[in-house]
């Protein structure tokens, strides 16, 4: 069996990560997605179990205490975390999985897991990012400013990642992420040398 891979995808809020991921999963439906747990309120249009499991702060703290999370972070006053079990299952099954997390979560996973490839999504410019956050209209002006501040910190960490994708044209950005995943499948680390030629 060929080995699976954990793809870490990060990028500032408003970089278009979710839209890119939607396109990637259409093209590569066999890739698994890690559903995060979050203590922030649901936004209009979001659904439980789609991208997030929405939990209370107390439930989240319980998961931390039970060591049920691979990583977690507090972002703009709310907890976000990656449940451990689905990731362990994906690695066991030799499947590809994408975890969409922030830069701090990415650091935590890299420190614990060897088998990762990381991709950072950049907006075409900081001005475009601010425009996208304002136009989203789901946050108050001071939350938008907080997200902008976090975004600048996140962008300064882009060089920690293996690949950088600039989301200028959506279709190109989707193509880029698909090509990274497909090329990685041919990497020597993923080749099953032990069973080669044993048919
Ligand atoms: P949003 O509230 O806009 O959905 O997400 C805010 C930020 O949290 C984004 O940068 C997103 O990538 C990050 N995030 C989402 N899920 C997780 C997670 O499980 N762990 C960590 N560390 N960050 C997450």
mmCIF file with all atom_site columns, C-alpha atoms and ligand atoms in Angstrom:
data_model
loop_
_atom_site.group_PDB
_atom_site.id
_atom_site.type_symbol
_atom_site.label_atom_id
_atom_site.label_alt_id
_atom_site.label_comp_id
_atom_site.label_asym_id
_atom_site.label_entity_id
_atom_site.label_seq_id
_atom_site.pdbx_PDB_ins_code
_atom_site.Cartn_x
_atom_site.Cartn_y
_atom_site.Cartn_z
_atom_site.occupancy
_atom_site.B_iso_or_equiv
_atom_site.pdbx_formal_charge
_atom_site.auth_seq_id
_atom_site.auth_comp_id
_atom_site.auth_asym_id
_atom_site.auth_atom_id
_atom_site.pdbx_PDB_model_num
ATOM   1   C CA  . UNK A 1 1   ? 0.000   0.000  0.000   1.00 0.00 ? 1   UNK A CA  1
ATOM   2   C CA  . UNK A 1 2   ? 1.361   3.445  -0.841  1.00 0.00 ? 2   UNK A CA  1
ATOM   3   C CA  . UNK A 1 3   ? 1.757   5.828  2.063   1.00 0.00 ? 3   UNK A CA  1
ATOM   4   C CA  . UNK A 1 4   ? -0.749  8.557  2.779   1.00 0.00 ? 4   UNK A CA  1
ATOM   5   C CA  . UNK A 1 5   ? 0.061   12.191 3.319   1.00 0.00 ? 5   UNK A CA  1
ATOM   6   C CA  . UNK A 1 6   ? -1.165  14.919 5.583   1.00 0.00 ? 6   UNK A CA  1
ATOM   7   C CA  . UNK A 1 7   ? -1.448  18.149 3.571   1.00 0.00 ? 7   UNK A CA  1
ATOM   8   C CA  . UNK A 1 8   ? -1.516  21.254 5.749   1.00 0.00 ? 8   UNK A CA  1
ATOM   9   C CA  . UNK A 1 9   ? -3.262  24.191 4.128   1.00 0.00 ? 9   UNK A CA  1
ATOM   10  C CA  . UNK A 1 10  ? -3.010  27.654 5.695   1.00 0.00 ? 10  UNK A CA  1
ATOM   11  C CA  . UNK A 1 11  ? -3.537  31.216 4.655   1.00 0.00 ? 11  UNK A CA  1
ATOM   12  C CA  . UNK A 1 12  ? -5.045  34.316 6.173   1.00 0.00 ? 12  UNK A CA  1
ATOM   13  C CA  . UNK A 1 13  ? -8.769  34.609 6.677   1.00 0.00 ? 13  UNK A CA  1
ATOM   14  C CA  . UNK A 1 14  ? -10.093 35.972 3.354   1.00 0.00 ? 14  UNK A CA  1
ATOM   15  C CA  . UNK A 1 15  ? -7.371  34.372 1.215   1.00 0.00 ? 15  UNK A CA  1
ATOM   16  C CA  . UNK A 1 16  ? -9.984  32.146 -0.396  1.00 0.00 ? 16  UNK A CA  1
ATOM   17  C CA  . UNK A 1 17  ? -8.844  28.841 1.161   1.00 0.00 ? 17  UNK A CA  1
ATOM   18  C CA  . UNK A 1 18  ? -12.354 27.414 1.452   1.00 0.00 ? 18  UNK A CA  1
ATOM   19  C CA  . UNK A 1 19  ? -13.301 28.182 -2.145  1.00 0.00 ? 19  UNK A CA  1
ATOM   20  C CA  . UNK A 1 20  ? -10.033 26.696 -3.370  1.00 0.00 ? 20  UNK A CA  1
ATOM   21  C CA  . UNK A 1 21  ? -10.619 23.585 -1.267  1.00 0.00 ? 21  UNK A CA  1
ATOM   22  C CA  . UNK A 1 22  ? -14.127 23.202 -2.713  1.00 0.00 ? 22  UNK A CA  1
ATOM   23  C CA  . UNK A 1 23  ? -12.578 23.044 -6.185  1.00 0.00 ? 23  UNK A CA  1
ATOM   24  C CA  . UNK A 1 24  ? -9.821  20.665 -5.071  1.00 0.00 ? 24  UNK A CA  1
ATOM   25  C CA  . UNK A 1 25  ? -12.318 18.182 -3.564  1.00 0.00 ? 25  UNK A CA  1
ATOM   26  C CA  . UNK A 1 26  ? -14.366 18.245 -6.766  1.00 0.00 ? 26  UNK A CA  1
ATOM   27  C CA  . UNK A 1 27  ? -11.273 17.241 -8.713  1.00 0.00 ? 27  UNK A CA  1
ATOM   28  C CA  . UNK A 1 28  ? -9.851  14.826 -6.103  1.00 0.00 ? 28  UNK A CA  1
ATOM   29  C CA  . UNK A 1 29  ? -12.869 13.412 -4.213  1.00 0.00 ? 29  UNK A CA  1
ATOM   30  C CA  . UNK A 1 30  ? -10.775 10.624 -2.660  1.00 0.00 ? 30  UNK A CA  1
ATOM   31  C CA  . UNK A 1 31  ? -8.838  13.134 -0.547  1.00 0.00 ? 31  UNK A CA  1
ATOM   32  C CA  . UNK A 1 32  ? -10.167 13.343 3.025   1.00 0.00 ? 32  UNK A CA  1
ATOM   33  C CA  . UNK A 1 33  ? -10.845 16.579 4.886   1.00 0.00 ? 33  UNK A CA  1
ATOM   34  C CA  . UNK A 1 34  ? -10.176 17.059 8.573   1.00 0.00 ? 34  UNK A CA  1
ATOM   35  C CA  . UNK A 1 35  ? -13.268 18.583 10.196  1.00 0.00 ? 35  UNK A CA  1
ATOM   36  C CA  . UNK A 1 36  ? -12.070 20.958 12.904  1.00 0.00 ? 36  UNK A CA  1
ATOM   37  C CA  . UNK A 1 37  ? -13.734 21.604 16.239  1.00 0.00 ? 37  UNK A CA  1
ATOM   38  C CA  . UNK A 1 38  ? -14.448 25.256 16.944  1.00 0.00 ? 38  UNK A CA  1
ATOM   39  C CA  . UNK A 1 39  ? -15.971 27.241 19.801  1.00 0.00 ? 39  UNK A CA  1
ATOM   40  C CA  . UNK A 1 40  ? -16.983 30.228 17.661  1.00 0.00 ? 40  UNK A CA  1
ATOM   41  C CA  . UNK A 1 41  ? -20.634 30.775 16.694  1.00 0.00 ? 41  UNK A CA  1
ATOM   42  C CA  . UNK A 1 42  ? -21.870 29.413 13.379  1.00 0.00 ? 42  UNK A CA  1
ATOM   43  C CA  . UNK A 1 43  ? -21.931 31.932 10.510  1.00 0.00 ? 43  UNK A CA  1
ATOM   44  C CA  . UNK A 1 44  ? -24.919 32.176 8.173   1.00 0.00 ? 44  UNK A CA  1
ATOM   45  C CA  . UNK A 1 45  ? -24.594 29.452 5.544   1.00 0.00 ? 45  UNK A CA  1
ATOM   46  C CA  . UNK A 1 46  ? -22.421 27.182 7.700   1.00 0.00 ? 46  UNK A CA  1
ATOM   47  C CA  . UNK A 1 47  ? -23.598 23.720 8.697   1.00 0.00 ? 47  UNK A CA  1
ATOM   48  C CA  . UNK A 1 48  ? -22.604 21.469 11.575  1.00 0.00 ? 48  UNK A CA  1
ATOM   49  C CA  . UNK A 1 49  ? -20.190 18.767 10.399  1.00 0.00 ? 49  UNK A CA  1
ATOM   50  C CA  . UNK A 1 50  ? -19.469 20.401 7.067   1.00 0.00 ? 50  UNK A CA  1
ATOM   51  C CA  . UNK A 1 51  ? -16.222 22.245 7.756   1.00 0.00 ? 51  UNK A CA  1
ATOM   52  C CA  . UNK A 1 52  ? -16.532 22.447 11.537  1.00 0.00 ? 52  UNK A CA  1
ATOM   53  C CA  . UNK A 1 53  ? -18.006 20.693 14.543  1.00 0.00 ? 53  UNK A CA  1
ATOM   54  C CA  . UNK A 1 54  ? -19.394 23.546 16.634  1.00 0.00 ? 54  UNK A CA  1
ATOM   55  C CA  . UNK A 1 55  ? -18.813 22.947 20.340  1.00 0.00 ? 55  UNK A CA  1
ATOM   56  C CA  . UNK A 1 56  ? -18.961 24.984 23.553  1.00 0.00 ? 56  UNK A CA  1
ATOM   57  C CA  . UNK A 1 57  ? -15.795 26.272 25.246  1.00 0.00 ? 57  UNK A CA  1
ATOM   58  C CA  . UNK A 1 58  ? -16.351 23.686 27.997  1.00 0.00 ? 58  UNK A CA  1
ATOM   59  C CA  . UNK A 1 59  ? -16.618 20.826 25.483  1.00 0.00 ? 59  UNK A CA  1
ATOM   60  C CA  . UNK A 1 60  ? -13.468 22.067 23.764  1.00 0.00 ? 60  UNK A CA  1
ATOM   61  C CA  . UNK A 1 61  ? -11.553 22.233 27.053  1.00 0.00 ? 61  UNK A CA  1
ATOM   62  C CA  . UNK A 1 62  ? -12.709 18.690 27.803  1.00 0.00 ? 62  UNK A CA  1
ATOM   63  C CA  . UNK A 1 63  ? -11.230 17.523 24.472  1.00 0.00 ? 63  UNK A CA  1
ATOM   64  C CA  . UNK A 1 64  ? -7.906  19.176 25.353  1.00 0.00 ? 64  UNK A CA  1
ATOM   65  C CA  . UNK A 1 65  ? -7.935  17.488 28.778  1.00 0.00 ? 65  UNK A CA  1
ATOM   66  C CA  . UNK A 1 66  ? -8.623  14.086 27.163  1.00 0.00 ? 66  UNK A CA  1
ATOM   67  C CA  . UNK A 1 67  ? -5.777  14.562 24.644  1.00 0.00 ? 67  UNK A CA  1
ATOM   68  C CA  . UNK A 1 68  ? -8.268  14.253 21.792  1.00 0.00 ? 68  UNK A CA  1
ATOM   69  C CA  . UNK A 1 69  ? -6.732  16.989 19.641  1.00 0.00 ? 69  UNK A CA  1
ATOM   70  C CA  . UNK A 1 70  ? -3.666  16.823 17.397  1.00 0.00 ? 70  UNK A CA  1
ATOM   71  C CA  . UNK A 1 71  ? -3.275  20.593 17.712  1.00 0.00 ? 71  UNK A CA  1
ATOM   72  C CA  . UNK A 1 72  ? -5.316  23.541 18.870  1.00 0.00 ? 72  UNK A CA  1
ATOM   73  C CA  . UNK A 1 73  ? -5.143  27.285 18.937  1.00 0.00 ? 73  UNK A CA  1
ATOM   74  C CA  . UNK A 1 74  ? -7.027  30.290 20.242  1.00 0.00 ? 74  UNK A CA  1
ATOM   75  C CA  . UNK A 1 75  ? -7.795  32.617 17.325  1.00 0.00 ? 75  UNK A CA  1
ATOM   76  C CA  . UNK A 1 76  ? -9.621  35.952 17.734  1.00 0.00 ? 76  UNK A CA  1
ATOM   77  C CA  . UNK A 1 77  ? -10.966 34.773 21.103  1.00 0.00 ? 77  UNK A CA  1
ATOM   78  C CA  . UNK A 1 78  ? -12.194 31.325 19.997  1.00 0.00 ? 78  UNK A CA  1
ATOM   79  C CA  . UNK A 1 79  ? -10.764 27.839 20.149  1.00 0.00 ? 79  UNK A CA  1
ATOM   80  C CA  . UNK A 1 80  ? -9.991  25.910 16.942  1.00 0.00 ? 80  UNK A CA  1
ATOM   81  C CA  . UNK A 1 81  ? -8.581  22.380 16.907  1.00 0.00 ? 81  UNK A CA  1
ATOM   82  C CA  . UNK A 1 82  ? -7.940  19.253 14.842  1.00 0.00 ? 82  UNK A CA  1
ATOM   83  C CA  . UNK A 1 83  ? -9.454  16.024 16.229  1.00 0.00 ? 83  UNK A CA  1
ATOM   84  C CA  . UNK A 1 84  ? -6.749  13.357 16.456  1.00 0.00 ? 84  UNK A CA  1
ATOM   85  C CA  . UNK A 1 85  ? -8.698  10.219 15.525  1.00 0.00 ? 85  UNK A CA  1
ATOM   86  C CA  . UNK A 1 86  ? -9.609  10.949 11.860  1.00 0.00 ? 86  UNK A CA  1
ATOM   87  C CA  . UNK A 1 87  ? -6.001  11.943 11.148  1.00 0.00 ? 87  UNK A CA  1
ATOM   88  C CA  . UNK A 1 88  ? -4.686  8.727  12.715  1.00 0.00 ? 88  UNK A CA  1
ATOM   89  C CA  . UNK A 1 89  ? -7.217  6.745  10.659  1.00 0.00 ? 89  UNK A CA  1
ATOM   90  C CA  . UNK A 1 90  ? -6.142  8.460  7.421   1.00 0.00 ? 90  UNK A CA  1
ATOM   91  C CA  . UNK A 1 91  ? -2.466  7.728  8.103   1.00 0.00 ? 91  UNK A CA  1
ATOM   92  C CA  . UNK A 1 92  ? -3.344  4.100  8.932   1.00 0.00 ? 92  UNK A CA  1
ATOM   93  C CA  . UNK A 1 93  ? -5.384  3.747  5.698   1.00 0.00 ? 93  UNK A CA  1
ATOM   94  C CA  . UNK A 1 94  ? -2.650  5.270  3.516   1.00 0.00 ? 94  UNK A CA  1
ATOM   95  C CA  . UNK A 1 95  ? -5.092  8.034  2.507   1.00 0.00 ? 95  UNK A CA  1
ATOM   96  C CA  . UNK A 1 96  ? -4.419  11.672 1.696   1.00 0.00 ? 96  UNK A CA  1
ATOM   97  C CA  . UNK A 1 97  ? -5.944  14.171 4.092   1.00 0.00 ? 97  UNK A CA  1
ATOM   98  C CA  . UNK A 1 98  ? -6.100  17.947 4.092   1.00 0.00 ? 98  UNK A CA  1
ATOM   99  C CA  . UNK A 1 99  ? -6.083  19.859 7.374   1.00 0.00 ? 99  UNK A CA  1
ATOM   100 C CA  . UNK A 1 100 ? -7.011  23.510 7.009   1.00 0.00 ? 100 UNK A CA  1
ATOM   101 C CA  . UNK A 1 101 ? -5.475  25.283 9.991   1.00 0.00 ? 101 UNK A CA  1
ATOM   102 C CA  . UNK A 1 102 ? -3.669  28.459 11.026  1.00 0.00 ? 102 UNK A CA  1
ATOM   103 C CA  . UNK A 1 103 ? 0.116   28.947 11.224  1.00 0.00 ? 103 UNK A CA  1
ATOM   104 C CA  . UNK A 1 104 ? 0.337   28.034 14.930  1.00 0.00 ? 104 UNK A CA  1
ATOM   105 C CA  . UNK A 1 105 ? -1.553  24.795 14.421  1.00 0.00 ? 105 UNK A CA  1
ATOM   106 C CA  . UNK A 1 106 ? 0.717   24.017 11.455  1.00 0.00 ? 106 UNK A CA  1
ATOM   107 C CA  . UNK A 1 107 ? 3.799   24.420 13.687  1.00 0.00 ? 107 UNK A CA  1
ATOM   108 C CA  . UNK A 1 108 ? 2.323   22.022 16.247  1.00 0.00 ? 108 UNK A CA  1
ATOM   109 C CA  . UNK A 1 109 ? 1.569   19.350 13.629  1.00 0.00 ? 109 UNK A CA  1
ATOM   110 C CA  . UNK A 1 110 ? 4.993   19.644 11.961  1.00 0.00 ? 110 UNK A CA  1
ATOM   111 C CA  . UNK A 1 111 ? 6.639   19.159 15.362  1.00 0.00 ? 111 UNK A CA  1
ATOM   112 C CA  . UNK A 1 112 ? 4.689   15.927 15.963  1.00 0.00 ? 112 UNK A CA  1
ATOM   113 C CA  . UNK A 1 113 ? 4.254   14.396 12.518  1.00 0.00 ? 113 UNK A CA  1
ATOM   114 C CA  . UNK A 1 114 ? 6.904   13.791 9.865   1.00 0.00 ? 114 UNK A CA  1
ATOM   115 C CA  . UNK A 1 115 ? 4.566   12.942 7.074   1.00 0.00 ? 115 UNK A CA  1
ATOM   116 C CA  . UNK A 1 116 ? 3.364   16.421 6.097   1.00 0.00 ? 116 UNK A CA  1
ATOM   117 C CA  . UNK A 1 117 ? 3.420   18.692 3.057   1.00 0.00 ? 117 UNK A CA  1
ATOM   118 C CA  . UNK A 1 118 ? 2.390   22.272 3.727   1.00 0.00 ? 118 UNK A CA  1
ATOM   119 C CA  . UNK A 1 119 ? 0.789   24.787 1.376   1.00 0.00 ? 119 UNK A CA  1
ATOM   120 C CA  . UNK A 1 120 ? 0.279   28.481 2.088   1.00 0.00 ? 120 UNK A CA  1
ATOM   121 C CA  . UNK A 1 121 ? -2.416  30.446 0.217   1.00 0.00 ? 121 UNK A CA  1
ATOM   122 C CA  . UNK A 1 122 ? -1.594  34.122 -0.304  1.00 0.00 ? 122 UNK A CA  1
ATOM   123 C CA  . UNK A 1 123 ? -4.067  36.772 -1.430  1.00 0.00 ? 123 UNK A CA  1
ATOM   124 C CA  . UNK A 1 124 ? -2.863  38.806 -4.450  1.00 0.00 ? 124 UNK A CA  1
ATOM   125 C CA  . UNK A 1 125 ? -2.263  41.765 -2.085  1.00 0.00 ? 125 UNK A CA  1
ATOM   126 C CA  . UNK A 1 126 ? -3.056  43.007 1.423   1.00 0.00 ? 126 UNK A CA  1
ATOM   127 C CA  . UNK A 1 127 ? -5.469  45.583 -0.040  1.00 0.00 ? 127 UNK A CA  1
ATOM   128 C CA  . UNK A 1 128 ? -7.458  42.830 -1.803  1.00 0.00 ? 128 UNK A CA  1
ATOM   129 C CA  . UNK A 1 129 ? -7.550  40.861 1.456   1.00 0.00 ? 129 UNK A CA  1
ATOM   130 C CA  . UNK A 1 130 ? -9.053  43.796 3.393   1.00 0.00 ? 130 UNK A CA  1
ATOM   131 C CA  . UNK A 1 131 ? -11.644 44.292 0.647   1.00 0.00 ? 131 UNK A CA  1
ATOM   132 C CA  . UNK A 1 132 ? -12.622 40.593 0.745   1.00 0.00 ? 132 UNK A CA  1
ATOM   133 C CA  . UNK A 1 133 ? -12.992 40.618 4.551   1.00 0.00 ? 133 UNK A CA  1
ATOM   134 C CA  . UNK A 1 134 ? -15.155 43.752 4.483   1.00 0.00 ? 134 UNK A CA  1
ATOM   135 C CA  . UNK A 1 135 ? -17.298 42.454 1.601   1.00 0.00 ? 135 UNK A CA  1
ATOM   136 C CA  . UNK A 1 136 ? -17.889 39.152 3.394   1.00 0.00 ? 136 UNK A CA  1
ATOM   137 C CA  . UNK A 1 137 ? -20.003 41.215 5.810   1.00 0.00 ? 137 UNK A CA  1
ATOM   138 C CA  . UNK A 1 138 ? -20.111 38.446 8.439   1.00 0.00 ? 138 UNK A CA  1
ATOM   139 C CA  . UNK A 1 139 ? -18.007 40.318 10.990  1.00 0.00 ? 139 UNK A CA  1
ATOM   140 C CA  . UNK A 1 140 ? -18.170 43.643 12.817  1.00 0.00 ? 140 UNK A CA  1
ATOM   141 C CA  . UNK A 1 141 ? -15.612 46.314 11.778  1.00 0.00 ? 141 UNK A CA  1
ATOM   142 C CA  . UNK A 1 142 ? -13.427 45.699 14.862  1.00 0.00 ? 142 UNK A CA  1
ATOM   143 C CA  . UNK A 1 143 ? -13.439 41.926 14.184  1.00 0.00 ? 143 UNK A CA  1
ATOM   144 C CA  . UNK A 1 144 ? -12.384 42.699 10.590  1.00 0.00 ? 144 UNK A CA  1
ATOM   145 C CA  . UNK A 1 145 ? -9.485  44.773 11.963  1.00 0.00 ? 145 UNK A CA  1
ATOM   146 C CA  . UNK A 1 146 ? -8.506  41.940 14.343  1.00 0.00 ? 146 UNK A CA  1
ATOM   147 C CA  . UNK A 1 147 ? -8.566  39.491 11.426  1.00 0.00 ? 147 UNK A CA  1
ATOM   148 C CA  . UNK A 1 148 ? -6.441  41.904 9.341   1.00 0.00 ? 148 UNK A CA  1
ATOM   149 C CA  . UNK A 1 149 ? -3.861  42.070 12.148  1.00 0.00 ? 149 UNK A CA  1
ATOM   150 C CA  . UNK A 1 150 ? -3.781  38.275 12.409  1.00 0.00 ? 150 UNK A CA  1
ATOM   151 C CA  . UNK A 1 151 ? -3.561  38.082 8.607   1.00 0.00 ? 151 UNK A CA  1
ATOM   152 C CA  . UNK A 1 152 ? -0.388  40.186 8.492   1.00 0.00 ? 152 UNK A CA  1
ATOM   153 C CA  . UNK A 1 153 ? 1.229   37.993 11.157  1.00 0.00 ? 153 UNK A CA  1
ATOM   154 C CA  . UNK A 1 154 ? 0.184   34.871 9.207   1.00 0.00 ? 154 UNK A CA  1
ATOM   155 C CA  . UNK A 1 155 ? 1.542   36.221 5.905   1.00 0.00 ? 155 UNK A CA  1
ATOM   156 C CA  . UNK A 1 156 ? 4.920   36.862 7.560   1.00 0.00 ? 156 UNK A CA  1
ATOM   157 C CA  . UNK A 1 157 ? 5.091   33.089 8.271   1.00 0.00 ? 157 UNK A CA  1
ATOM   158 C CA  . UNK A 1 158 ? 4.451   31.957 4.670   1.00 0.00 ? 158 UNK A CA  1
ATOM   159 C CA  . UNK A 1 159 ? 8.115   31.020 4.174   1.00 0.00 ? 159 UNK A CA  1
ATOM   160 C CA  . UNK A 1 160 ? 7.745   28.190 6.761   1.00 0.00 ? 160 UNK A CA  1
ATOM   161 C CA  . UNK A 1 161 ? 5.635   26.329 4.159   1.00 0.00 ? 161 UNK A CA  1
ATOM   162 C CA  . UNK A 1 162 ? 6.751   23.924 1.412   1.00 0.00 ? 162 UNK A CA  1
ATOM   163 C CA  . UNK A 1 163 ? 4.581   25.540 -1.290  1.00 0.00 ? 163 UNK A CA  1
ATOM   164 C CA  . UNK A 1 164 ? 3.101   29.000 -1.865  1.00 0.00 ? 164 UNK A CA  1
ATOM   165 C CA  . UNK A 1 165 ? -0.027  29.513 -3.979  1.00 0.00 ? 165 UNK A CA  1
ATOM   166 C CA  . UNK A 1 166 ? -1.174  33.050 -4.828  1.00 0.00 ? 166 UNK A CA  1
ATOM   167 C CA  . UNK A 1 167 ? -4.942  33.139 -5.196  1.00 0.00 ? 167 UNK A CA  1
ATOM   168 C CA  . UNK A 1 168 ? -5.248  35.667 -7.970  1.00 0.00 ? 168 UNK A CA  1
ATOM   169 C CA  . UNK A 1 169 ? -7.434  33.663 -10.355 1.00 0.00 ? 169 UNK A CA  1
ATOM   170 C CA  . UNK A 1 170 ? -9.440  31.002 -8.522  1.00 0.00 ? 170 UNK A CA  1
ATOM   171 C CA  . UNK A 1 171 ? -9.169  28.340 -11.266 1.00 0.00 ? 171 UNK A CA  1
ATOM   172 C CA  . UNK A 1 172 ? -5.370  28.728 -11.366 1.00 0.00 ? 172 UNK A CA  1
ATOM   173 C CA  . UNK A 1 173 ? -5.117  28.431 -7.574  1.00 0.00 ? 173 UNK A CA  1
ATOM   174 C CA  . UNK A 1 174 ? -7.235  25.231 -7.610  1.00 0.00 ? 174 UNK A CA  1
ATOM   175 C CA  . UNK A 1 175 ? -5.016  23.856 -10.395 1.00 0.00 ? 175 UNK A CA  1
ATOM   176 C CA  . UNK A 1 176 ? -1.897  24.671 -8.382  1.00 0.00 ? 176 UNK A CA  1
ATOM   177 C CA  . UNK A 1 177 ? -3.081  22.825 -5.270  1.00 0.00 ? 177 UNK A CA  1
ATOM   178 C CA  . UNK A 1 178 ? -4.220  19.801 -7.339  1.00 0.00 ? 178 UNK A CA  1
ATOM   179 C CA  . UNK A 1 179 ? -0.812  19.678 -9.074  1.00 0.00 ? 179 UNK A CA  1
ATOM   180 C CA  . UNK A 1 180 ? 1.021   19.828 -5.725  1.00 0.00 ? 180 UNK A CA  1
ATOM   181 C CA  . UNK A 1 181 ? -1.012  16.854 -4.435  1.00 0.00 ? 181 UNK A CA  1
ATOM   182 C CA  . UNK A 1 182 ? -0.596  14.873 -7.664  1.00 0.00 ? 182 UNK A CA  1
ATOM   183 C CA  . UNK A 1 183 ? 3.154   15.503 -7.852  1.00 0.00 ? 183 UNK A CA  1
ATOM   184 C CA  . UNK A 1 184 ? 3.559   14.528 -4.211  1.00 0.00 ? 184 UNK A CA  1
ATOM   185 C CA  . UNK A 1 185 ? 1.934   11.159 -4.947  1.00 0.00 ? 185 UNK A CA  1
ATOM   186 C CA  . UNK A 1 186 ? 4.946   10.407 -7.177  1.00 0.00 ? 186 UNK A CA  1
ATOM   187 C CA  . UNK A 1 187 ? 7.534   11.395 -4.568  1.00 0.00 ? 187 UNK A CA  1
ATOM   188 C CA  . UNK A 1 188 ? 10.046  8.718  -3.551  1.00 0.00 ? 188 UNK A CA  1
ATOM   189 C CA  . UNK A 1 189 ? 8.919   8.955  0.099   1.00 0.00 ? 189 UNK A CA  1
ATOM   190 C CA  . UNK A 1 190 ? 5.524   7.665  -0.937  1.00 0.00 ? 190 UNK A CA  1
ATOM   191 C CA  . UNK A 1 191 ? 6.714   4.848  -3.157  1.00 0.00 ? 191 UNK A CA  1
ATOM   192 C CA  . UNK A 1 192 ? 6.248   1.378  -1.721  1.00 0.00 ? 192 UNK A CA  1
ATOM   193 C CA  . UNK A 1 193 ? 9.791   0.075  -2.425  1.00 0.00 ? 193 UNK A CA  1
ATOM   194 C CA  . UNK A 1 194 ? 9.313   -2.887 -0.073  1.00 0.00 ? 194 UNK A CA  1
ATOM   195 C CA  . UNK A 1 195 ? 6.572   -4.399 -2.262  1.00 0.00 ? 195 UNK A CA  1
ATOM   196 C CA  . UNK A 1 196 ? 7.855   -3.316 -5.674  1.00 0.00 ? 196 UNK A CA  1
ATOM   197 C CA  . UNK A 1 197 ? 7.953   -6.195 -8.157  1.00 0.00 ? 197 UNK A CA  1
ATOM   198 C CA  . UNK A 1 198 ? 6.439   -8.727 -5.713  1.00 0.00 ? 198 UNK A CA  1
ATOM   199 C CA  . UNK A 1 199 ? 3.309   -9.476 -7.782  1.00 0.00 ? 199 UNK A CA  1
HETATM 200 P P1  . LIG B 2 .   ? -12.679 31.025 10.358  1.00 0.00 ? 1   LIG B P1  1
HETATM 201 O O1  . LIG B 2 .   ? -13.217 31.526 11.680  1.00 0.00 ? 1   LIG B O1  1
HETATM 202 O O2  . LIG B 2 .   ? -12.542 32.138 9.353   1.00 0.00 ? 1   LIG B O2  1
HETATM 203 O O3  . LIG B 2 .   ? -13.458 29.853 9.845   1.00 0.00 ? 1   LIG B O3  1
HETATM 204 O O4  . LIG B 2 .   ? -11.192 30.480 10.625  1.00 0.00 ? 1   LIG B O4  1
HETATM 205 C C1  . LIG B 2 .   ? -10.241 31.302 11.239  1.00 0.00 ? 1   LIG B C1  1
HETATM 206 C C2  . LIG B 2 .   ? -8.866  30.656 11.163  1.00 0.00 ? 1   LIG B C2  1
HETATM 207 O O5  . LIG B 2 .   ? -8.829  29.450 11.904  1.00 0.00 ? 1   LIG B O5  1
HETATM 208 C C3  . LIG B 2 .   ? -8.424  30.300 9.758   1.00 0.00 ? 1   LIG B C3  1
HETATM 209 O O6  . LIG B 2 .   ? -7.095  30.770 9.570   1.00 0.00 ? 1   LIG B O6  1
HETATM 210 C C4  . LIG B 2 .   ? -8.456  28.792 9.740   1.00 0.00 ? 1   LIG B C4  1
HETATM 211 O O7  . LIG B 2 .   ? -7.491  28.237 8.868   1.00 0.00 ? 1   LIG B O7  1
HETATM 212 C C5  . LIG B 2 .   ? -8.117  28.478 11.165  1.00 0.00 ? 1   LIG B C5  1
HETATM 213 N N1  . LIG B 2 .   ? -8.538  27.134 11.572  1.00 0.00 ? 1   LIG B N1  1
HETATM 214 C C6  . LIG B 2 .   ? -9.628  26.447 11.158  1.00 0.00 ? 1   LIG B C6  1
HETATM 215 N N2  . LIG B 2 .   ? -9.662  25.246 11.752  1.00 0.00 ? 1   LIG B N2  1
HETATM 216 C C7  . LIG B 2 .   ? -8.567  25.172 12.536  1.00 0.00 ? 1   LIG B C7  1
HETATM 217 C C8  . LIG B 2 .   ? -8.033  24.151 13.399  1.00 0.00 ? 1   LIG B C8  1
HETATM 218 O O8  . LIG B 2 .   ? -8.574  23.060 13.561  1.00 0.00 ? 1   LIG B O8  1
HETATM 219 N N3  . LIG B 2 .   ? -6.888  24.443 14.050  1.00 0.00 ? 1   LIG B N3  1
HETATM 220 C C9  . LIG B 2 .   ? -6.245  25.637 13.920  1.00 0.00 ? 1   LIG B C9  1
HETATM 221 N N4  . LIG B 2 .   ? -5.106  25.802 14.602  1.00 0.00 ? 1   LIG B N4  1
HETATM 222 N N5  . LIG B 2 .   ? -6.718  26.614 13.119  1.00 0.00 ? 1   LIG B N5  1
HETATM 223 C C10 . LIG B 2 .   ? -7.860  26.385 12.444  1.00 0.00 ? 1   LIG B C10 1
#
